[in-house]
Amino acid sequence: MGRWEPNAAGRLREAAMDLYLEQGFEQTTVAEIAARAGLTARTFFRYFTDKREVLFGGAELLHERLVRALEDAPADATPIEAVAAALTAIAELLVDREFSGRRQQVIDANAELRERELIKMATLSAALTDGLRTRGVRDSDARLAGEAGIAVFRVAFDRWVRSKDDRMLAQVVNEALSQLRTLVAAS
Amino acid sequence: MGRWEPNAAGRLREAAMDLYLEQGFEQTTVAEIAARAGLTARTFFRYFTDKREVLFGGAELLHERLVRALEDAPADATPIEAVAAALTAIAELLVDREFSGRRQQVIDANAELRERELIKMATLSAALTDGLRTRGVRDSDARLAGEAGIAVFRVAFDRWVRSKDDRMLAQVVNEALSQLRTLVAAS
């Protein structure tokens, strides 16, 4: 049972994304994803609980890295420097721009998935706020830096998946943070 | 048919909020809301399409005011000054802090309502971005200012409903914008 399949999770992810884009997320079954990847539904369920988890399965890892980056930031880092470290850490997990872009197209095309993505972002924002509080940042700064940080991340992510050059997401995130500084200073 | 009832919409809103807090949003029926307000279900449906609209019916007005404030802001206002004008305009619609606070408690207690509120905020953020673009703000600044502006508004709103003093929401919003400026400058 269950012979080892090289890169089964990656193949399933690519097959799922192809099908979600071709025929819609709703219309796609786990059996079709497995067949497209040349694998069985049984193998699919070894990696994902359902077809939605193919899109959102990475959220826990993002959360862990974000929390750890806040813990590891220098004690004298300002709140925004700590936010920058946290956003850089999660940006470094997202290295496959083409895959991220296709995933985003799938999400944009489906109201339920867009809601799920909003919830995921709200959860990351709360984690950022909590992590800042743990660092001793006062509550009102922590909440504002957490919300603004995730706002910057969302904008940078969209920019990155649409960009044509070879910049890494982490770089785009840090540029967007600088841009926010310029914007809010100009008033 | 349909004799005029003084402040029927307001009485229905208060009755709905009482019941949502006492027994939960899911468990409350339109018939109960109308009865608590001393009105009929028929009257309820003259003002609201369903029990969820009691909570979200104001969204269109917020949207309209936001758009108009962006149109009316001075031509030489910076993007963030235009955002401040838009957020101030919508803040000025929210004058009943106790009602807003109770509404927020109802929403916080129900996952479906929290999602709905996230969508409402994402829609406002998109409207802010679009309105800035219409003012001639370049796309990348518009998106960032839109997302950051709504982040500030959310934080300020939470702060305001929890506050004990008599400040208006508009003031809390403008303080939060200044606070963001201080935060992002410190890096």
mmCIF file of N, CA, C and O in Angstrom, chain A residues 78-81 111 115-116 118-119 122 125 137-145 147-148 150-152 154-155 158-159 162 176-177 179-181 183-187, chain B residues 78-81 111 115-116 118-119 122 125 137-145 147-148 150-152 154-155 158-159 162 176-177 179-181 183-187:
data_model
loop_
_atom_site.group_PDB
_atom_site.id
_atom_site.type_symbol
_atom_site.label_atom_id
_atom_site.label_comp_id
_atom_site.label_asym_id
_atom_site.label_seq_id
_atom_site.Cartn_x
_atom_site.Cartn_y
_atom_site.Cartn_z
ATOM 1 N N THR A 78 12.183 48.612 16.710
ATOM 2 C CA THR A 78 10.928 49.358 16.877
ATOM 3 C C THR A 78 9.778 48.439 16.443
ATOM 4 O O THR A 78 9.995 47.423 15.777
ATOM 5 N N PRO A 79 8.536 48.801 16.814
ATOM 6 C CA PRO A 79 7.406 47.967 16.378
ATOM 7 C C PRO A 79 7.408 47.733 14.869
ATOM 8 O O PRO A 79 7.200 46.610 14.413
ATOM 9 N N ILE A 80 7.665 48.787 14.092
ATOM 10 C CA ILE A 80 7.614 48.601 12.637
ATOM 11 C C ILE A 80 8.794 47.788 12.130
ATOM 12 O O ILE A 80 8.654 47.020 11.166
ATOM 13 N N GLU A 81 9.926 47.892 12.776
ATOM 14 C CA GLU A 81 11.053 47.018 12.397
ATOM 15 C C GLU A 81 10.707 45.559 12.690
ATOM 16 O O GLU A 81 11.033 44.670 11.902
ATOM 17 N N ALA A 111 -16.376 33.645 -4.636
ATOM 18 C CA ALA A 111 -16.723 34.470 -3.460
ATOM 19 C C ALA A 111 -16.378 33.776 -2.145
ATOM 20 O O ALA A 111 -15.856 34.400 -1.221
ATOM 21 N N GLU A 115 -13.677 35.090 0.741
ATOM 22 C CA GLU A 115 -13.975 35.243 2.175
ATOM 23 C C GLU A 115 -12.960 34.490 3.028
ATOM 24 O O GLU A 115 -12.473 34.998 4.039
ATOM 25 N N ARG A 116 -12.654 33.266 2.580
ATOM 26 C CA ARG A 116 -11.696 32.455 3.329
ATOM 27 C C ARG A 116 -10.341 33.164 3.383
ATOM 28 O O ARG A 116 -9.663 33.136 4.422
ATOM 29 N N LEU A 118 -9.838 36.429 3.191
ATOM 30 C CA LEU A 118 -9.955 37.574 4.102
ATOM 31 C C LEU A 118 -9.788 37.116 5.549
ATOM 32 O O LEU A 118 -9.148 37.786 6.361
ATOM 33 N N ILE A 119 -10.381 35.960 5.866
ATOM 34 C CA ILE A 119 -10.268 35.430 7.236
ATOM 35 C C ILE A 119 -8.820 35.066 7.544
ATOM 36 O O ILE A 119 -8.303 35.355 8.625
ATOM 37 N N ALA A 122 -7.022 38.218 8.266
ATOM 38 C CA ALA A 122 -7.402 38.760 9.579
ATOM 39 C C ALA A 122 -6.719 37.963 10.695
ATOM 40 O O ALA A 122 -6.310 38.525 11.719
ATOM 41 N N SER A 125 -3.163 39.080 10.853
ATOM 42 C CA SER A 125 -3.105 40.388 11.489
ATOM 43 C C SER A 125 -3.186 40.257 13.013
ATOM 44 O O SER A 125 -2.450 40.908 13.757
ATOM 45 N N VAL A 137 5.239 45.732 23.156
ATOM 46 C CA VAL A 137 4.680 46.909 22.471
ATOM 47 C C VAL A 137 3.316 47.210 23.102
ATOM 48 O O VAL A 137 2.527 46.298 23.327
ATOM 49 N N ARG A 138 3.050 48.470 23.390
ATOM 50 C CA ARG A 138 1.780 48.784 24.037
ATOM 51 C C ARG A 138 0.628 48.455 23.101
ATOM 52 O O ARG A 138 0.744 48.562 21.874
ATOM 53 N N ASP A 139 -0.480 48.094 23.714
ATOM 54 C CA ASP A 139 -1.621 47.556 22.995
ATOM 55 C C ASP A 139 -2.039 48.392 21.779
ATOM 56 O O ASP A 139 -2.268 47.855 20.698
ATOM 57 N N SER A 140 -2.115 49.713 21.964
ATOM 58 C CA SER A 140 -2.671 50.524 20.873
ATOM 59 C C SER A 140 -1.716 50.578 19.682
ATOM 60 O O SER A 140 -2.140 50.574 18.529
ATOM 61 N N ASP A 141 -0.398 50.574 19.951
ATOM 62 C CA ASP A 141 0.565 50.526 18.849
ATOM 63 C C ASP A 141 0.568 49.148 18.188
ATOM 64 O O ASP A 141 0.719 49.038 16.977
ATOM 65 N N ALA A 142 0.420 48.104 19.017
ATOM 66 C CA ALA A 142 0.479 46.736 18.491
ATOM 67 C C ALA A 142 -0.651 46.500 17.496
ATOM 68 O O ALA A 142 -0.453 45.954 16.415
ATOM 69 N N ARG A 143 -1.845 46.926 17.851
ATOM 70 C CA ARG A 143 -2.994 46.690 16.986
ATOM 71 C C ARG A 143 -2.853 47.455 15.665
ATOM 72 O O ARG A 143 -3.090 46.904 14.593
ATOM 73 N N LEU A 144 -2.431 48.709 15.786
ATOM 74 C CA LEU A 144 -2.294 49.536 14.584
ATOM 75 C C LEU A 144 -1.179 49.012 13.684
ATOM 76 O O LEU A 144 -1.352 48.892 12.468
ATOM 77 N N ALA A 145 -0.056 48.651 14.285
ATOM 78 C CA ALA A 145 1.065 48.134 13.493
ATOM 79 C C ALA A 145 0.693 46.783 12.875
ATOM 80 O O ALA A 145 1.082 46.477 11.739
ATOM 81 N N GLU A 147 -2.418 45.697 12.002
ATOM 82 C CA GLU A 147 -3.362 45.903 10.885
ATOM 83 C C GLU A 147 -2.667 46.541 9.686
ATOM 84 O O GLU A 147 -2.869 46.137 8.548
ATOM 85 N N ALA A 148 -1.869 47.569 9.956
ATOM 86 C CA ALA A 148 -1.188 48.256 8.856
ATOM 87 C C ALA A 148 -0.171 47.332 8.191
ATOM 88 O O ALA A 148 -0.014 47.342 6.966
ATOM 89 N N ILE A 150 -0.313 44.053 7.844
ATOM 90 C CA ILE A 150 -0.967 43.104 6.939
ATOM 91 C C ILE A 150 -1.518 43.830 5.711
ATOM 92 O O ILE A 150 -1.489 43.293 4.597
ATOM 93 N N ALA A 151 -1.967 45.061 5.877
ATOM 94 C CA ALA A 151 -2.403 45.854 4.719
ATOM 95 C C ALA A 151 -1.252 45.989 3.716
ATOM 96 O O ALA A 151 -1.423 45.781 2.511
ATOM 97 N N VAL A 152 -0.082 46.309 4.225
ATOM 98 C CA VAL A 152 1.104 46.427 3.363
ATOM 99 C C VAL A 152 1.416 45.085 2.689
ATOM 100 O O VAL A 152 1.711 45.029 1.493
ATOM 101 N N ARG A 154 -0.604 42.628 1.922
ATOM 102 C CA ARG A 154 -1.577 42.316 0.870
ATOM 103 C C ARG A 154 -1.300 43.081 -0.410
ATOM 104 O O ARG A 154 -1.341 42.533 -1.511
ATOM 105 N N VAL A 155 -1.016 44.363 -0.238
ATOM 106 C CA VAL A 155 -0.719 45.193 -1.401
ATOM 107 C C VAL A 155 0.547 44.684 -2.095
ATOM 108 O O VAL A 155 0.595 44.537 -3.323
ATOM 109 N N ASP A 158 -0.047 41.342 -4.022
ATOM 110 C CA ASP A 158 -0.726 41.587 -5.305
ATOM 111 C C ASP A 158 0.228 42.142 -6.347
ATOM 112 O O ASP A 158 0.191 41.764 -7.515
ATOM 113 N N ARG A 159 1.063 43.068 -5.893
ATOM 114 C CA ARG A 159 2.023 43.697 -6.788
ATOM 115 C C ARG A 159 3.013 42.650 -7.319
ATOM 116 O O ARG A 159 3.349 42.637 -8.488
ATOM 117 N N ARG A 162 1.731 40.159 -9.918
ATOM 118 C CA ARG A 162 1.493 40.799 -11.213
ATOM 119 C C ARG A 162 2.763 41.311 -11.871
ATOM 120 O O ARG A 162 2.730 41.744 -13.014
ATOM 121 N N ALA A 176 7.181 48.424 -0.127
ATOM 122 C CA ALA A 176 5.838 48.926 0.189
ATOM 123 C C ALA A 176 5.809 49.561 1.585
ATOM 124 O O ALA A 176 5.115 50.555 1.813
ATOM 125 N N LEU A 177 6.583 49.006 2.511
ATOM 126 C CA LEU A 177 6.668 49.626 3.847
ATOM 127 C C LEU A 177 7.291 51.020 3.752
ATOM 128 O O LEU A 177 6.815 51.960 4.392
ATOM 129 N N GLN A 179 7.230 52.897 1.145
ATOM 130 C CA GLN A 179 6.259 53.717 0.421
ATOM 131 C C GLN A 179 5.176 54.221 1.383
ATOM 132 O O GLN A 179 4.764 55.386 1.312
ATOM 133 N N LEU A 180 4.753 53.348 2.304
ATOM 134 C CA LEU A 180 3.755 53.783 3.290
ATOM 135 C C LEU A 180 4.317 54.912 4.151
ATOM 136 O O LEU A 180 3.638 55.895 4.456
ATOM 137 N N ARG A 181 5.601 54.786 4.508
ATOM 138 C CA ARG A 181 6.258 55.831 5.313
ATOM 139 C C ARG A 181 6.208 57.171 4.575
ATOM 140 O O ARG A 181 5.857 58.205 5.151
ATOM 141 N N LEU A 183 4.153 58.032 2.147
ATOM 142 C CA LEU A 183 2.758 58.465 2.003
ATOM 143 C C LEU A 183 2.221 59.140 3.265
ATOM 144 O O LEU A 183 1.628 60.211 3.199
ATOM 145 N N VAL A 184 2.405 58.500 4.405
ATOM 146 C CA VAL A 184 1.799 59.060 5.620
ATOM 147 C C VAL A 184 2.578 60.266 6.142
ATOM 148 O O VAL A 184 2.013 61.082 6.885
ATOM 149 N N ALA A 185 3.826 60.389 5.715
ATOM 150 C CA ALA A 185 4.593 61.573 6.122
ATOM 151 C C ALA A 185 4.104 62.808 5.371
ATOM 152 O O ALA A 185 4.217 63.940 5.856
ATOM 153 N N ALA A 186 3.525 62.607 4.176
ATOM 154 C CA ALA A 186 3.138 63.717 3.300
ATOM 155 C C ALA A 186 1.767 64.263 3.637
ATOM 156 O O ALA A 186 0.826 64.129 2.866
ATOM 157 N N SER A 187 1.648 64.804 4.787
ATOM 158 C CA SER A 187 0.335 65.380 5.167
ATOM 159 C C SER A 187 0.519 66.388 6.277
ATOM 160 O O SER A 187 1.619 66.617 6.748
ATOM 161 N N THR B 78 -2.960 65.805 -0.334
ATOM 162 C CA THR B 78 -2.141 64.621 -0.578
ATOM 163 C C THR B 78 -3.049 63.389 -0.471
ATOM 164 O O THR B 78 -4.166 63.473 0.053
ATOM 165 N N PRO B 79 -2.577 62.240 -0.970
ATOM 166 C CA PRO B 79 -3.407 61.031 -0.857
ATOM 167 C C PRO B 79 -3.876 60.772 0.576
ATOM 168 O O PRO B 79 -5.040 60.451 0.815
ATOM 169 N N ILE B 80 -2.974 60.950 1.540
ATOM 170 C CA ILE B 80 -3.364 60.646 2.924
ATOM 171 C C ILE B 80 -4.317 61.707 3.476
ATOM 172 O O ILE B 80 -5.203 61.403 4.276
ATOM 173 N N GLU B 81 -4.180 62.941 3.034
ATOM 174 C CA GLU B 81 -5.160 63.961 3.441
ATOM 175 C C GLU B 81 -6.533 63.630 2.867
ATOM 176 O O GLU B 81 -7.555 63.805 3.545
ATOM 177 N N ALA B 111 -19.483 33.785 13.682
ATOM 178 C CA ALA B 111 -18.480 33.655 12.619
ATOM 179 C C ALA B 111 -18.987 34.187 11.281
ATOM 180 O O ALA B 111 -18.251 34.861 10.564
ATOM 181 N N GLU B 115 -17.378 37.346 9.082
ATOM 182 C CA GLU B 115 -16.993 37.281 7.662
ATOM 183 C C GLU B 115 -17.650 38.409 6.872
ATOM 184 O O GLU B 115 -17.021 39.055 6.048
ATOM 185 N N ARG B 116 -18.939 38.594 7.150
ATOM 186 C CA ARG B 116 -19.676 39.641 6.444
ATOM 187 C C ARG B 116 -19.050 41.009 6.687
ATOM 188 O O ARG B 116 -18.964 41.838 5.785
ATOM 189 N N LEU B 118 -15.888 41.578 7.495
ATOM 190 C CA LEU B 118 -14.608 41.631 6.770
ATOM 191 C C LEU B 118 -14.842 42.009 5.309
ATOM 192 O O LEU B 118 -14.092 42.785 4.724
ATOM 193 N N ILE B 119 -15.895 41.451 4.719
ATOM 194 C CA ILE B 119 -16.215 41.758 3.318
ATOM 195 C C ILE B 119 -16.611 43.226 3.187
ATOM 196 O O ILE B 119 -16.187 43.920 2.261
ATOM 197 N N ALA B 122 -13.495 45.224 3.256
ATOM 198 C CA ALA B 122 -12.731 45.074 2.006
ATOM 199 C C ALA B 122 -13.378 45.899 0.901
ATOM 200 O O ALA B 122 -12.689 46.482 0.055
ATOM 201 N N SER B 125 -12.459 49.472 1.456
ATOM 202 C CA SER B 125 -11.070 49.671 1.077
ATOM 203 C C SER B 125 -10.951 49.822 -0.440
ATOM 204 O O SER B 125 -10.237 50.701 -0.944
ATOM 205 N N VAL B 137 -4.450 59.924 -8.152
ATOM 206 C CA VAL B 137 -3.362 59.299 -7.388
ATOM 207 C C VAL B 137 -2.900 58.067 -8.160
ATOM 208 O O VAL B 137 -3.719 57.291 -8.646
ATOM 209 N N ARG B 138 -1.600 57.876 -8.280
ATOM 210 C CA ARG B 138 -1.122 56.722 -9.076
ATOM 211 C C ARG B 138 -1.527 55.437 -8.375
ATOM 212 O O ARG B 138 -1.621 55.357 -7.146
ATOM 213 N N ASP B 139 -1.729 54.429 -9.211
ATOM 214 C CA ASP B 139 -2.297 53.168 -8.761
ATOM 215 C C ASP B 139 -1.631 52.583 -7.508
ATOM 216 O O ASP B 139 -2.308 52.171 -6.572
ATOM 217 N N SER B 140 -0.309 52.568 -7.486
ATOM 218 C CA SER B 140 0.350 51.884 -6.377
ATOM 219 C C SER B 140 0.156 52.644 -5.058
ATOM 220 O O SER B 140 -0.002 52.032 -4.001
ATOM 221 N N ASP B 141 0.141 53.968 -5.119
ATOM 222 C CA ASP B 141 -0.137 54.750 -3.905
ATOM 223 C C ASP B 141 -1.598 54.608 -3.487
ATOM 224 O O ASP B 141 -1.915 54.551 -2.289
ATOM 225 N N ALA B 142 -2.491 54.564 -4.476
ATOM 226 C CA ALA B 142 -3.923 54.493 -4.173
ATOM 227 C C ALA B 142 -4.259 53.210 -3.414
ATOM 228 O O ALA B 142 -4.965 53.224 -2.403
ATOM 229 N N ARG B 143 -3.719 52.119 -3.896
ATOM 230 C CA ARG B 143 -4.020 50.836 -3.269
ATOM 231 C C ARG B 143 -3.479 50.781 -1.836
ATOM 232 O O ARG B 143 -4.156 50.357 -0.894
ATOM 233 N N LEU B 144 -2.243 51.262 -1.679
ATOM 234 C CA LEU B 144 -1.620 51.212 -0.356
ATOM 235 C C LEU B 144 -2.333 52.147 0.616
ATOM 236 O O LEU B 144 -2.613 51.785 1.764
ATOM 237 N N ALA B 145 -2.657 53.344 0.149
ATOM 238 C CA ALA B 145 -3.352 54.302 1.012
ATOM 239 C C ALA B 145 -4.755 53.793 1.349
ATOM 240 O O ALA B 145 -5.247 53.993 2.466
ATOM 241 N N GLU B 147 -5.787 50.565 1.541
ATOM 242 C CA GLU B 147 -5.715 49.458 2.508
ATOM 243 C C GLU B 147 -5.294 49.966 3.886
ATOM 244 O O GLU B 147 -5.860 49.576 4.906
ATOM 245 N N ALA B 148 -4.292 50.840 3.908
ATOM 246 C CA ALA B 148 -3.812 51.348 5.193
ATOM 247 C C ALA B 148 -4.880 52.211 5.860
ATOM 248 O O ALA B 148 -5.062 52.177 7.080
ATOM 249 N N ILE B 150 -8.170 51.930 5.657
ATOM 250 C CA ILE B 150 -9.203 51.104 6.279
ATOM 251 C C ILE B 150 -8.653 50.379 7.517
ATOM 252 O O ILE B 150 -9.360 50.206 8.510
ATOM 253 N N ALA B 151 -7.378 50.011 7.471
ATOM 254 C CA ALA B 151 -6.758 49.413 8.660
ATOM 255 C C ALA B 151 -6.836 50.393 9.836
ATOM 256 O O ALA B 151 -7.214 50.021 10.952
ATOM 257 N N VAL B 152 -6.523 51.649 9.573
ATOM 258 C CA VAL B 152 -6.593 52.684 10.607
ATOM 259 C C VAL B 152 -8.035 52.843 11.103
ATOM 260 O O VAL B 152 -8.295 52.938 12.311
ATOM 261 N N ARG B 154 -10.477 50.648 11.143
ATOM 262 C CA ARG B 154 -10.888 49.509 11.966
ATOM 263 C C ARG B 154 -10.347 49.613 13.387
ATOM 264 O O ARG B 154 -11.048 49.364 14.369
ATOM 265 N N VAL B 155 -9.070 49.960 13.464
ATOM 266 C CA VAL B 155 -8.445 50.087 14.778
ATOM 267 C C VAL B 155 -9.121 51.209 15.568
ATOM 268 O O VAL B 155 -9.451 51.058 16.748
ATOM 269 N N ASP B 158 -12.665 50.213 16.819
ATOM 270 C CA ASP B 158 -12.598 49.334 17.996
ATOM 271 C C ASP B 158 -12.262 50.129 19.258
ATOM 272 O O ASP B 158 -12.801 49.894 20.331
ATOM 273 N N ARG B 159 -11.335 51.052 19.093
ATOM 274 C CA ARG B 159 -10.902 51.882 20.206
ATOM 275 C C ARG B 159 -12.063 52.741 20.709
ATOM 276 O O ARG B 159 -12.277 52.887 21.905
ATOM 277 N N ARG B 162 -14.848 50.995 22.639
ATOM 278 C CA ARG B 162 -14.406 50.566 23.968
ATOM 279 C C ARG B 162 -14.082 51.741 24.889
ATOM 280 O O ARG B 162 -13.826 51.532 26.075
ATOM 281 N N ALA B 176 -5.499 58.171 15.277
ATOM 282 C CA ALA B 176 -4.880 56.908 14.845
ATOM 283 C C ALA B 176 -4.027 57.119 13.585
ATOM 284 O O ALA B 176 -2.971 56.493 13.435
ATOM 285 N N LEU B 177 -4.473 58.013 12.704
ATOM 286 C CA LEU B 177 -3.660 58.330 11.520
ATOM 287 C C LEU B 177 -2.330 58.966 11.933
ATOM 288 O O LEU B 177 -1.273 58.628 11.398
ATOM 289 N N GLN B 179 -0.899 58.552 14.765
ATOM 290 C CA GLN B 179 -0.136 57.502 15.451
ATOM 291 C C GLN B 179 0.578 56.606 14.434
ATOM 292 O O GLN B 179 1.736 56.226 14.629
ATOM 293 N N LEU B 180 -0.119 56.298 13.323
ATOM 294 C CA LEU B 180 0.515 55.490 12.278
ATOM 295 C C LEU B 180 1.733 56.221 11.716
ATOM 296 O O LEU B 180 2.783 55.618 11.475
ATOM 297 N N ARG B 181 1.599 57.531 11.547
ATOM 298 C CA ARG B 181 2.714 58.333 11.023
ATOM 299 C C ARG B 181 3.930 58.204 11.943
ATOM 300 O O ARG B 181 5.047 57.985 11.504
ATOM 301 N N LEU B 183 4.509 55.818 14.134
ATOM 302 C CA LEU B 183 4.991 54.433 14.145
ATOM 303 C C LEU B 183 5.887 54.131 12.947
ATOM 304 O O LEU B 183 6.969 53.568 13.108
ATOM 305 N N VAL B 184 5.405 54.463 11.742
ATOM 306 C CA VAL B 184 6.191 54.081 10.561
ATOM 307 C C VAL B 184 7.416 54.967 10.373
ATOM 308 O O VAL B 184 8.363 54.577 9.694
ATOM 309 N N ALA B 185 7.404 56.148 11.002
ATOM 310 C CA ALA B 185 8.598 57.001 10.919
ATOM 311 C C ALA B 185 9.719 56.440 11.788
ATOM 312 O O ALA B 185 10.897 56.655 11.512
ATOM 313 N N ALA B 186 9.367 55.672 12.809
ATOM 314 C CA ALA B 186 10.348 55.191 13.793
ATOM 315 C C ALA B 186 11.017 53.903 13.327
ATOM 316 O O ALA B 186 10.836 52.851 13.923
ATOM 317 N N SER B 187 11.736 53.970 12.236
ATOM 318 C CA SER B 187 12.407 52.756 11.764
ATOM 319 C C SER B 187 13.561 53.130 10.838
ATOM 320 O O SER B 187 13.772 54.287 10.535
#
